[in-house]
Coordinates of N, CA and C in Angstrom, one line a residue:
M197 N -21.4 8.6 14.7 CA -21.1 8.0 13.5 C -19.9 7.2 13.5
I198 N -20.0 6.3 12.8 CA -18.8 5.4 12.9 C -18.5 4.8 11.4
S199 N -17.2 4.8 11.0 CA -16.9 4.5 9.6 C -16.3 3.2 9.9
K200 N -16.3 2.3 9.0 CA -15.1 1.2 8.6 C -14.1 1.3 8.0
L201 N -13.9 2.4 7.1 CA -13.0 3.0 6.4 C -11.9 3.3 7.4
V202 N -10.8 2.8 6.9 CA -9.2 3.0 7.7 C -8.5 4.1 7.2
G203 N -7.7 4.8 8.4 CA -6.9 5.8 7.7 C -7.1 7.1 8.2
A204 N -6.5 8.0 8.8 CA -6.9 9.3 9.2 C -7.4 10.2 8.0
Y205 N -6.8 9.8 6.7 CA -7.2 10.5 5.5 C -8.7 10.2 5.2
N206 N -9.0 9.2 5.4 CA -10.6 8.7 5.3 C -11.5 9.7 6.2
I207 N -11.0 10.5 7.4 CA -11.8 11.3 7.9 C -12.0 12.4 7.2
S208 N -11.2 12.7 6.5 CA -11.6 14.1 5.6 C -12.2 13.4 4.3
N209 N -12.3 12.4 3.7 CA -13.0 12.2 2.7 C -14.5 12.0 3.4
C210 N -14.6 11.4 4.6 CA -16.1 11.4 4.9 C -16.6 12.7 5.3
L211 N -15.9 13.5 5.8 CA -16.4 14.9 6.1 C -16.9 15.6 4.7
A212 N -16.1 15.4 3.5 CA -16.3 15.9 2.4 C -17.5 15.6 1.9
A213 N -18.0 14.1 2.0 CA -19.0 13.6 1.6 C -20.2 13.9 2.3
L214 N -19.9 14.2 3.5 CA -21.2 14.7 4.5 C -21.5 16.3 3.8
T215 N -20.5 17.2 3.8 CA -20.8 18.4 3.3 C -21.3 18.3 2.0
A216 N -21.1 17.7 1.2 CA -21.9 17.7 -0.3 C -23.1 17.1 -0.1
T217 N -23.3 16.2 0.5 CA -24.7 15.7 0.5 C -25.5 16.5 1.5
I218 N -25.1 16.9 2.6 CA -26.2 17.8 3.3 C -26.3 19.1 2.8
H219 N -25.3 19.8 2.4 CA -25.3 21.2 2.1 C -25.5 21.3 0.5
G220 N -25.0 20.4 -0.3 CA -25.1 20.5 -1.9 C -26.4 19.8 -2.4
L221 N -26.9 18.7 -1.7 CA -28.0 18.0 -2.0 C -29.2 18.1 -1.2
G222 N -29.0 18.4 0.0 CA -30.0 19.0 0.9 C -30.5 17.8 1.7
I223 N -29.5 16.7 1.8 CA -30.1 15.4 2.5 C -29.7 15.7 4.1
K224 N -30.7 15.2 4.7 CA -30.6 15.5 6.3 C -29.4 14.9 6.9
P225 N -28.9 15.6 7.8 CA -27.5 15.1 8.4 C -27.5 13.9 8.9
E226 N -28.6 13.3 9.6 CA -28.9 12.0 10.1 C -28.8 10.8 9.1
T227 N -29.6 11.2 8.0 CA -29.5 10.3 6.7 C -28.2 10.1 6.2
A228 N -27.3 11.4 6.1 CA -26.0 11.3 5.4 C -25.0 10.3 6.3
A229 N -25.1 10.6 7.7 CA -24.4 9.8 8.7 C -24.8 8.4 8.7
Q230 N -26.1 8.1 8.4 CA -26.3 6.5 8.3 C -25.7 6.2 7.0
G231 N -25.6 6.8 6.2 CA -24.9 6.5 4.6 C -23.3 6.0 5.2
I232 N -22.9 7.1 5.8 CA -21.2 6.7 6.0 C -21.1 5.5 6.9
N233 N -22.2 5.4 7.9 CA -22.1 4.3 8.8 C -22.3 2.9 7.9
A234 N -23.1 3.0 6.8 CA -23.4 1.7 6.1 C -22.1 1.6 5.1
L235 N -21.3 2.3 5.1 CA -20.0 2.0 3.9 C -19.2 1.0 4.4
E236 N -19.1 -0.1 3.4 CA -18.3 -1.2 3.5 C -16.7 -0.7 3.1
E237 N -15.7 -1.5 3.4 CA -14.6 -1.5 3.2 C -14.4 -1.5 1.6
I238 N -13.5 -0.5 0.9 CA -13.5 -0.4 -0.6 C -12.5 -1.4 -0.8
S239 N -12.5 -2.2 -1.8 CA -11.7 -3.4 -2.3 C -10.3 -2.9 -2.5
G240 N -9.3 -3.2 -2.0 CA -8.0 -2.8 -2.2 C -7.5 -1.5 -1.8
R241 N -8.5 -0.7 -0.8 CA -8.3 0.5 -0.5 C -8.2 0.4 0.9
M242 N -7.0 0.6 1.8 CA -6.8 0.2 3.1 C -7.8 -1.2 3.7
E243 N -7.6 -2.1 2.7 CA -8.2 -3.2 3.0 C -7.5 -4.3 4.0
R244 N -8.1 -4.4 5.2 CA -7.5 -5.5 6.0 C -7.5 -6.8 5.4
I245 N -6.6 -7.4 5.6 CA -6.6 -9.2 5.5 C -6.5 -10.0 6.7
D246 N -7.4 -10.7 7.2 CA -7.1 -11.0 8.6 C -7.7 -12.7 8.5
I247 N -6.9 -13.5 8.8 CA -7.0 -14.9 9.0 C -6.6 -15.2 10.5
G248 N -6.4 -14.3 11.2 CA -5.9 -14.6 12.8 C -4.8 -14.7 12.8
Q249 N -3.8 -13.8 11.7 CA -2.8 -13.8 12.4 C -2.5 -12.9 13.3
D250 N -1.0 -12.8 13.8 CA -0.9 -11.9 15.2 C -0.4 -10.6 14.9
F251 N -0.3 -10.0 13.5 CA -0.1 -9.1 13.1 C -1.0 -8.6 12.1
T252 N -0.9 -7.2 11.6 CA -2.0 -6.5 10.9 C -1.4 -6.5 9.2
A253 N -2.2 -7.0 8.3 CA -1.8 -7.0 6.8 C -3.1 -6.1 6.1
I254 N -2.7 -5.2 5.4 CA -3.4 -4.3 4.6 C -3.0 -3.9 3.3
V255 N -3.9 -4.1 2.6 CA -3.5 -4.0 0.9 C -4.3 -2.5 0.7
D256 N -3.2 -1.8 -0.3 CA -3.8 -0.6 -0.6 C -3.3 -0.3 -1.9
F257 N -4.0 0.7 -2.7 CA -3.8 1.1 -4.0 C -2.6 2.4 -4.1
A258 N -2.2 2.9 -3.3 CA -1.3 3.9 -3.1 C -0.3 3.8 -4.2
H259 N 0.0 4.6 -5.0 CA 1.0 4.2 -5.9 C 1.7 5.7 -6.6
T260 N 1.5 6.6 -5.5 CA 2.1 8.0 -5.9 C 2.9 8.3 -4.6
P261 N 3.7 9.3 -4.8 CA 4.3 9.7 -3.5 C 3.3 10.2 -2.4
N262 N 2.8 11.1 -2.8 CA 1.6 11.6 -1.7 C 0.8 10.7 -1.3
A263 N 0.1 9.6 -2.0 CA -0.6 8.7 -1.6 C 0.3 7.6 -0.5
L264 N 1.4 7.3 -0.8 CA 2.3 6.4 -0.3 C 2.5 7.1 1.0
K265 N 2.8 8.3 1.1 CA 3.0 9.0 2.3 C 1.9 9.1 3.3
S266 N 0.7 9.1 2.7 CA -0.5 9.5 3.5 C -0.6 7.8 4.3
V267 N -0.8 6.9 3.4 CA -0.7 5.5 3.9 C 0.1 5.4 4.8
L268 N 1.5 5.7 5.0 CA 2.4 5.3 6.0 C 2.0 6.2 7.0
E269 N 1.7 7.3 7.1 CA 1.3 8.0 7.9 C 0.1 7.6 8.7
A270 N -0.7 7.0 8.1 CA -1.9 6.5 8.9 C -1.4 5.2 9.4
G271 N -0.6 4.4 8.6 CA -0.1 2.9 9.2 C 0.4 3.5 10.4
R272 N 1.5 4.4 10.9 CA 1.9 4.7 11.9 C 1.3 4.8 12.9
N273 N 0.0 5.2 13.1 CA -0.8 5.5 14.0 C -1.6 4.2 14.3
M274 N -1.4 2.9 13.8 CA -2.1 2.0 13.6 C -1.3 0.8 14.5
T275 N 0.1 1.1 14.5 CA 0.5 -0.2 15.2 C 1.8 0.2 16.3
N276 N 2.2 -0.2 17.5 CA 3.5 0.1 18.1 C 4.6 -0.9 18.1
G277 N 4.1 -1.7 16.9 CA 5.3 -2.7 16.5 C 6.2 -1.9 15.3
K278 N 6.6 -2.8 14.4 CA 7.3 -2.3 13.1 C 6.4 -2.3 12.1
M279 N 6.7 -1.3 11.0 CA 5.8 -1.1 10.0 C 6.5 -1.5 8.7
I280 N 6.3 -2.4 7.9 CA 6.6 -3.0 6.9 C 6.1 -2.5 5.7
V281 N 6.4 -2.0 4.6 CA 5.9 -1.6 3.3 C 6.5 -2.5 1.9
V282 N 5.4 -3.0 1.2 CA 6.1 -3.5 0.1 C 5.4 -2.6 -1.1
F283 N 6.3 -2.2 -1.9 CA 5.8 -1.5 -3.2 C 6.8 -1.4 -4.1
G284 N 6.1 -0.8 -5.3 CA 7.1 -0.6 -6.7 C 6.7 0.6 -7.1
S285 N 7.4 0.6 -8.6 CA 6.8 1.9 -9.1 C 7.0 1.4 -10.6
A286 N 5.6 1.9 -11.5 CA 5.4 1.7 -12.5 C 6.5 1.9 -13.7
G287 N 6.5 1.0 -14.6 CA 7.4 1.6 -15.9 C 6.5 2.5 -16.7
L288 N 7.3 3.1 -17.4 CA 7.0 4.2 -18.7 C 6.0 5.0 -17.7
R289 N 6.4 5.6 -16.9 CA 5.7 6.7 -16.0 C 6.8 7.5 -15.4
D290 N 6.3 8.5 -14.5 CA 7.4 9.6 -14.4 C 8.5 8.8 -13.3
K291 N 9.7 9.0 -13.9 CA 10.5 8.4 -13.2 C 11.1 8.8 -11.9
E292 N 10.9 10.3 -11.9 CA 11.2 10.9 -10.4 C 10.8 10.3 -9.4
K293 N 9.4 10.0 -9.6 CA 8.6 9.4 -8.3 C 9.3 7.9 -7.7
R294 N 10.0 7.4 -8.5 CA 10.6 6.4 -8.0 C 11.6 6.5 -6.8
R295 N 12.3 7.6 -7.1 CA 13.4 7.9 -6.0 C 12.5 8.5 -4.6
M296 N 11.5 9.5 -5.2 CA 10.8 10.2 -4.1 C 10.0 9.1 -3.3
M297 N 9.4 7.8 -3.9 CA 8.5 7.0 -3.0 C 9.4 6.2 -2.1
A298 N 11.0 5.9 -2.7 CA 11.6 5.1 -1.6 C 12.1 5.9 -0.6
E299 N 12.4 7.2 -0.8 CA 12.7 8.4 0.2 C 11.7 8.4 1.4
I300 N 10.4 8.3 0.9 CA 9.1 8.6 1.9 C 9.2 7.2 2.5
A301 N 9.3 6.0 2.0 CA 9.4 4.8 2.7 C 10.4 4.7 3.8
I302 N 11.8 4.9 3.3 CA 12.7 4.7 4.1 C 12.6 5.5 5.4
E303 N 12.2 6.8 5.4 CA 11.9 8.0 6.1 C 10.6 7.3 7.2
L304 N 9.6 6.7 6.7 CA 8.4 6.7 7.5 C 8.1 5.1 7.9
A305 N 8.7 4.0 7.2 CA 8.6 2.7 7.6 C 9.8 2.0 8.3
D306 N 9.7 1.0 8.9 CA 10.9 0.5 9.4 C 11.5 -0.5 8.6
Y307 N 10.9 -1.2 7.6 CA 11.3 -2.1 6.5 C 10.4 -1.8 5.4
S308 N 11.4 -1.9 4.2 CA 10.9 -1.6 2.9 C 11.5 -2.2 1.8
I309 N 10.2 -3.1 1.3 CA 10.6 -4.1 0.1 C 10.2 -3.7 -1.2
F310 N 11.2 -3.5 -2.0 CA 10.8 -2.7 -3.3 C 10.7 -4.0 -4.3
T311 N 9.6 -3.9 -5.2 CA 9.4 -5.1 -6.0 C 8.5 -4.4 -7.4
A312 N 8.2 -5.3 -8.0 CA 7.4 -5.0 -9.2 C 6.2 -4.3 -9.1
E313 N 5.8 -3.4 -10.0 CA 4.6 -2.9 -10.1 C 4.4 -2.2 -11.4
D314 N 3.7 -3.1 -12.5 CA 3.7 -2.9 -13.7 C 4.8 -2.2 -14.5
P315 N 6.0 -3.0 -14.6 CA 7.2 -2.6 -15.3 C 7.0 -2.2 -16.7
R316 N 5.9 -2.8 -17.3 CA 5.7 -2.7 -18.8 C 7.1 -3.1 -19.6
T317 N 7.6 -2.2 -20.5 CA 8.8 -2.6 -21.4 C 10.0 -2.1 -20.8
E318 N 9.8 -1.6 -19.5 CA 11.1 -1.1 -18.8 C 11.9 -2.3 -18.2
S319 N 13.3 -2.3 -18.1 CA 13.8 -3.2 -17.2 C 13.3 -3.0 -15.7
L320 N 12.9 -4.3 -15.1 CA 12.3 -4.1 -13.5 C 13.7 -4.0 -12.8
N321 N 14.8 -4.3 -12.9 CA 16.1 -4.5 -12.1 C 16.6 -2.8 -12.2
Q322 N 16.3 -2.3 -13.4 CA 16.6 -0.7 -13.6 C 15.8 0.2 -12.8
I323 N 14.2 -0.2 -12.7 CA 13.5 0.6 -12.0 C 13.7 0.2 -10.4
L324 N 13.9 -0.8 -10.1 CA 14.5 -1.0 -8.6 C 15.6 -0.4 -8.1
N325 N 16.5 -0.2 -9.1 CA 17.9 0.6 -9.0 C 17.6 2.0 -8.7
E326 N 16.7 2.4 -9.7 CA 16.5 3.8 -9.5 C 15.8 4.3 -8.1
M327 N 14.9 3.3 -7.7 CA 14.0 3.7 -6.6 C 15.3 3.5 -5.5
E328 N 16.2 2.8 -5.5 CA 17.2 2.5 -4.4 C 18.1 3.8 -4.2
S329 N 18.1 4.4 -5.6 CA 19.0 6.0 -5.7 C 18.5 6.7 -4.9
G330 N 17.1 6.6 -4.5 CA 16.6 7.6 -3.6 C 17.0 7.7 -2.1
L331 N 17.8 6.5 -1.5 CA 18.1 6.3 -0.4 C 19.3 7.1 -0.1
P332 N 19.6 7.4 1.1 CA 20.9 8.1 1.4 C 22.2 7.1 1.3
V333 N 23.1 7.7 0.7 CA 24.2 6.7 0.5 C 24.6 5.7 1.6
E334 N 24.7 6.1 2.5 CA 25.0 5.3 3.7 C 23.9 4.1 3.8
K335 N 23.0 4.0 3.4 CA 21.9 3.0 3.5 C 21.9 1.9 2.3
R336 N 22.4 2.4 1.4 CA 22.6 1.6 0.1 C 23.6 0.4 0.3
G337 N 22.7 -0.6 -0.2 CA 23.8 -1.9 -0.3 C 23.6 -3.0 0.7
E338 N 24.0 -2.6 1.9 CA 24.3 -3.6 2.8 C 23.0 -3.3 4.1
D339 N 22.5 -2.3 4.1 CA 21.7 -1.8 5.2 C 20.6 -2.9 5.2
K340 N 19.9 -3.2 6.3 CA 19.0 -4.4 6.5 C 17.5 -3.6 6.8
S341 N 17.5 -2.4 6.3 CA 16.0 -2.0 6.5 C 15.3 -2.0 5.2
Y342 N 15.8 -2.4 4.1 CA 15.3 -2.6 2.7 C 16.0 -3.6 2.0
W343 N 15.0 -4.1 1.2 CA 15.4 -5.3 0.2 C 14.7 -4.9 -1.1
K344 N 15.4 -5.4 -2.2 CA 14.9 -5.5 -3.5 C 14.6 -6.7 -3.8
I345 N 13.3 -7.1 -4.1 CA 12.8 -8.4 -4.2 C 11.8 -8.4 -5.7
P346 N 12.6 -8.3 -6.9 CA 11.8 -8.5 -8.0 C 10.5 -8.9 -8.2
D347 N 10.2 -10.1 -8.0 CA 9.1 -11.2 -7.8 C 8.1 -10.7 -6.9
R348 N 7.0 -9.9 -7.2 CA 6.0 -9.6 -6.1 C 5.6 -10.5 -5.1
G349 N 5.3 -11.7 -5.8 CA 4.7 -13.1 -5.0 C 5.9 -13.1 -4.0
E350 N 7.1 -13.0 -4.3 CA 8.1 -13.6 -3.5 C 8.2 -12.3 -2.2
A351 N 8.0 -10.9 -2.8 CA 8.2 -9.9 -1.9 C 7.1 -10.1 -0.7
I352 N 5.8 -10.2 -1.2 CA 4.8 -10.8 -0.4 C 5.1 -11.7 0.8
K353 N 5.6 -12.8 0.2 CA 5.9 -14.0 1.2 C 7.0 -13.5 2.0
F354 N 8.2 -12.8 1.7 CA 9.2 -12.2 2.5 C 8.4 -11.5 3.6
A355 N 7.7 -10.2 3.1 CA 7.3 -9.4 4.3 C 6.6 -10.2 5.2
I356 N 5.6 -11.4 4.8 CA 4.7 -12.0 5.9 C 5.9 -12.7 6.6
R357 N 6.6 -13.3 6.2 CA 7.6 -14.0 7.1 C 8.6 -13.2 7.7
L358 N 8.8 -11.9 7.5 CA 9.5 -10.7 8.6 C 8.6 -10.5 9.5
A359 N 7.3 -10.2 9.3 CA 6.5 -9.7 10.6 C 6.6 -10.5 11.8
K360 N 6.7 -9.7 12.8 CA 6.2 -10.4 14.2 C 5.0 -9.9 14.7
A361 N 4.8 -10.5 16.0 CA 3.5 -10.1 16.7 C 3.2 -8.6 16.8
G362 N 2.1 -8.0 16.4 CA 1.9 -6.6 16.7 C 2.4 -5.8 15.5
D363 N 3.1 -6.3 14.5 CA 3.7 -5.4 13.2 C 2.5 -5.1 12.5
L364 N 2.7 -4.6 11.4 CA 1.7 -4.0 10.5 C 2.5 -4.1 9.1
I365 N 2.2 -4.6 8.2 CA 2.3 -4.6 6.6 C 1.6 -4.0 5.8
L366 N 1.9 -3.0 5.0 CA 1.1 -2.4 4.0 C 1.6 -2.9 2.7
F367 N 0.9 -3.5 1.7 CA 1.0 -3.8 0.6 C 0.5 -2.8 -0.4
C368 N 1.5 -2.0 -0.9 CA 0.9 -0.8 -1.5 C 1.1 -0.8 -3.3
G369 N 0.2 -0.3 -4.0 CA 0.5 -0.2 -5.5 C -0.6 -0.7 -6.1
K370 N -0.8 -1.9 -5.7 CA -1.8 -2.9 -6.8 C -3.3 -2.7 -6.3
G371 N -3.7 -2.8 -5.3 CA -4.6 -2.8 -4.6 C -5.7 -3.6 -5.2
H372 N -6.7 -3.2 -5.7 CA -7.9 -4.0 -6.5 C -7.3 -4.7 -7.6
E373 N -6.4 -4.0 -8.5 CA -5.9 -4.7 -9.9 C -5.9 -6.1 -10.1
Q374 N -6.3 -6.4 -11.4 CA -6.2 -7.9 -11.3 C -5.3 -8.5 -12.3
S375 N -4.4 -7.7 -12.8 CA -3.3 -8.0 -13.5 C -2.2 -7.1 -13.2
M376 N -1.0 -7.8 -13.8 CA 0.2 -7.1 -13.9 C 1.0 -7.0 -15.3
C377 N 1.3 -5.6 -15.6 CA 1.7 -5.6 -17.0 C 3.4 -5.9 -17.2
F378 N 3.6 -6.6 -18.0 CA 5.3 -7.2 -18.2 C 5.3 -7.1 -19.8
G379 N 6.2 -6.3 -20.3 CA 6.2 -5.9 -21.5 C 5.1 -5.4 -22.2
K380 N 4.3 -5.9 -23.1 CA 3.1 -5.1 -23.6 C 2.0 -6.0 -23.2
L381 N 1.9 -7.0 -22.4 CA 1.2 -8.0 -22.0 C 0.6 -7.6 -20.4
N382 N -0.8 -7.7 -20.4 CA -1.2 -7.6 -19.1 C -1.5 -9.4 -18.4
I383 N -0.6 -9.6 -17.6 CA -0.6 -11.0 -17.0 C -1.6 -11.0 -16.0
F384 N -2.4 -12.2 -15.9 CA -3.5 -12.3 -15.0 C -3.2 -13.5 -14.3
G385 N -2.8 -13.4 -13.0 CA -2.7 -14.5 -12.0 C -3.8 -14.3 -10.6
M386 N -2.8 -14.5 -9.5 CA -3.5 -14.2 -8.4 C -3.4 -12.6 -8.1
T387 N -4.4 -12.2 -7.6 CA -4.8 -10.6 -7.1 C -3.6 -10.6 -6.1
E388 N -3.6 -9.3 -5.9 CA -2.8 -8.9 -4.7 C -3.5 -9.3 -3.4
L389 N -4.6 -9.2 -3.3 CA -5.5 -9.8 -2.3 C -5.4 -11.2 -1.9
Q390 N -5.4 -11.9 -3.1 CA -5.5 -13.4 -3.2 C -4.0 -14.0 -2.6
C391 N -3.1 -13.1 -3.0 CA -1.6 -13.8 -2.8 C -1.4 -13.4 -1.5
V392 N -1.8 -12.2 -0.7 CA -1.8 -12.0 0.6 C -2.3 -12.8 1.3
R393 N -3.5 -13.2 1.3 CA -4.2 -14.4 1.8 C -3.4 -15.9 1.7
H394 N -2.9 -16.2 0.4 CA -2.1 -17.5 0.1 C -1.3 -17.5 1.1
W395 N -0.2 -16.6 1.3 CA 0.9 -16.6 2.0 C 0.6 -16.4 3.5
L396 N -0.5 -16.0 3.7 CA -1.0 -15.7 5.3 C -1.2 -17.4 5.7
N397 N -1.9 -18.1 4.7 CA -2.4 -19.4 5.1 C -1.2 -20.5 4.8
F398 N -0.3 -20.1 4.1 CA 0.7 -21.1 3.9 C 1.5 -21.6 5.1

């Protein structure tokens, strides 16, 4: 059985699906396996963006501490180069996860870029500062393993310019979503997938 889904955690997902279909629904094992084989990548879920560049670019919806940790752990097994992560933390949501997600990124990734992710009516700069507070004191300010770039499009461009051959960039938090919430408005523009492709082609 072969699956196109990326990431070790998708092994667990596939096994759970097989268990449910074989034991719960009585489907033949070979039929269930064919279903797993036929699965295409899920939009915005560990989705590779490949236009022939010499590094790997992946878009994922991970927007919680546990999800980010799972994605970064999966990513570490996918590259011998540097791992770069671009992510934010939503406004009007659990503030504690901002610090937690930054801690996870600094521990597991080589480079972290903090950026916008649906700030809503909160100050984006305040959100980024709260994320930064999760870093060890000695890493704050001048450390060159992380950056705060409020504009998500600019953050994506920066990550792509930063990547070298063999590296991996993980763009986390927006995945398949079509808009970004600023204030009380959902702003529609380029999706994460479109923006990544744009800067890879630029």
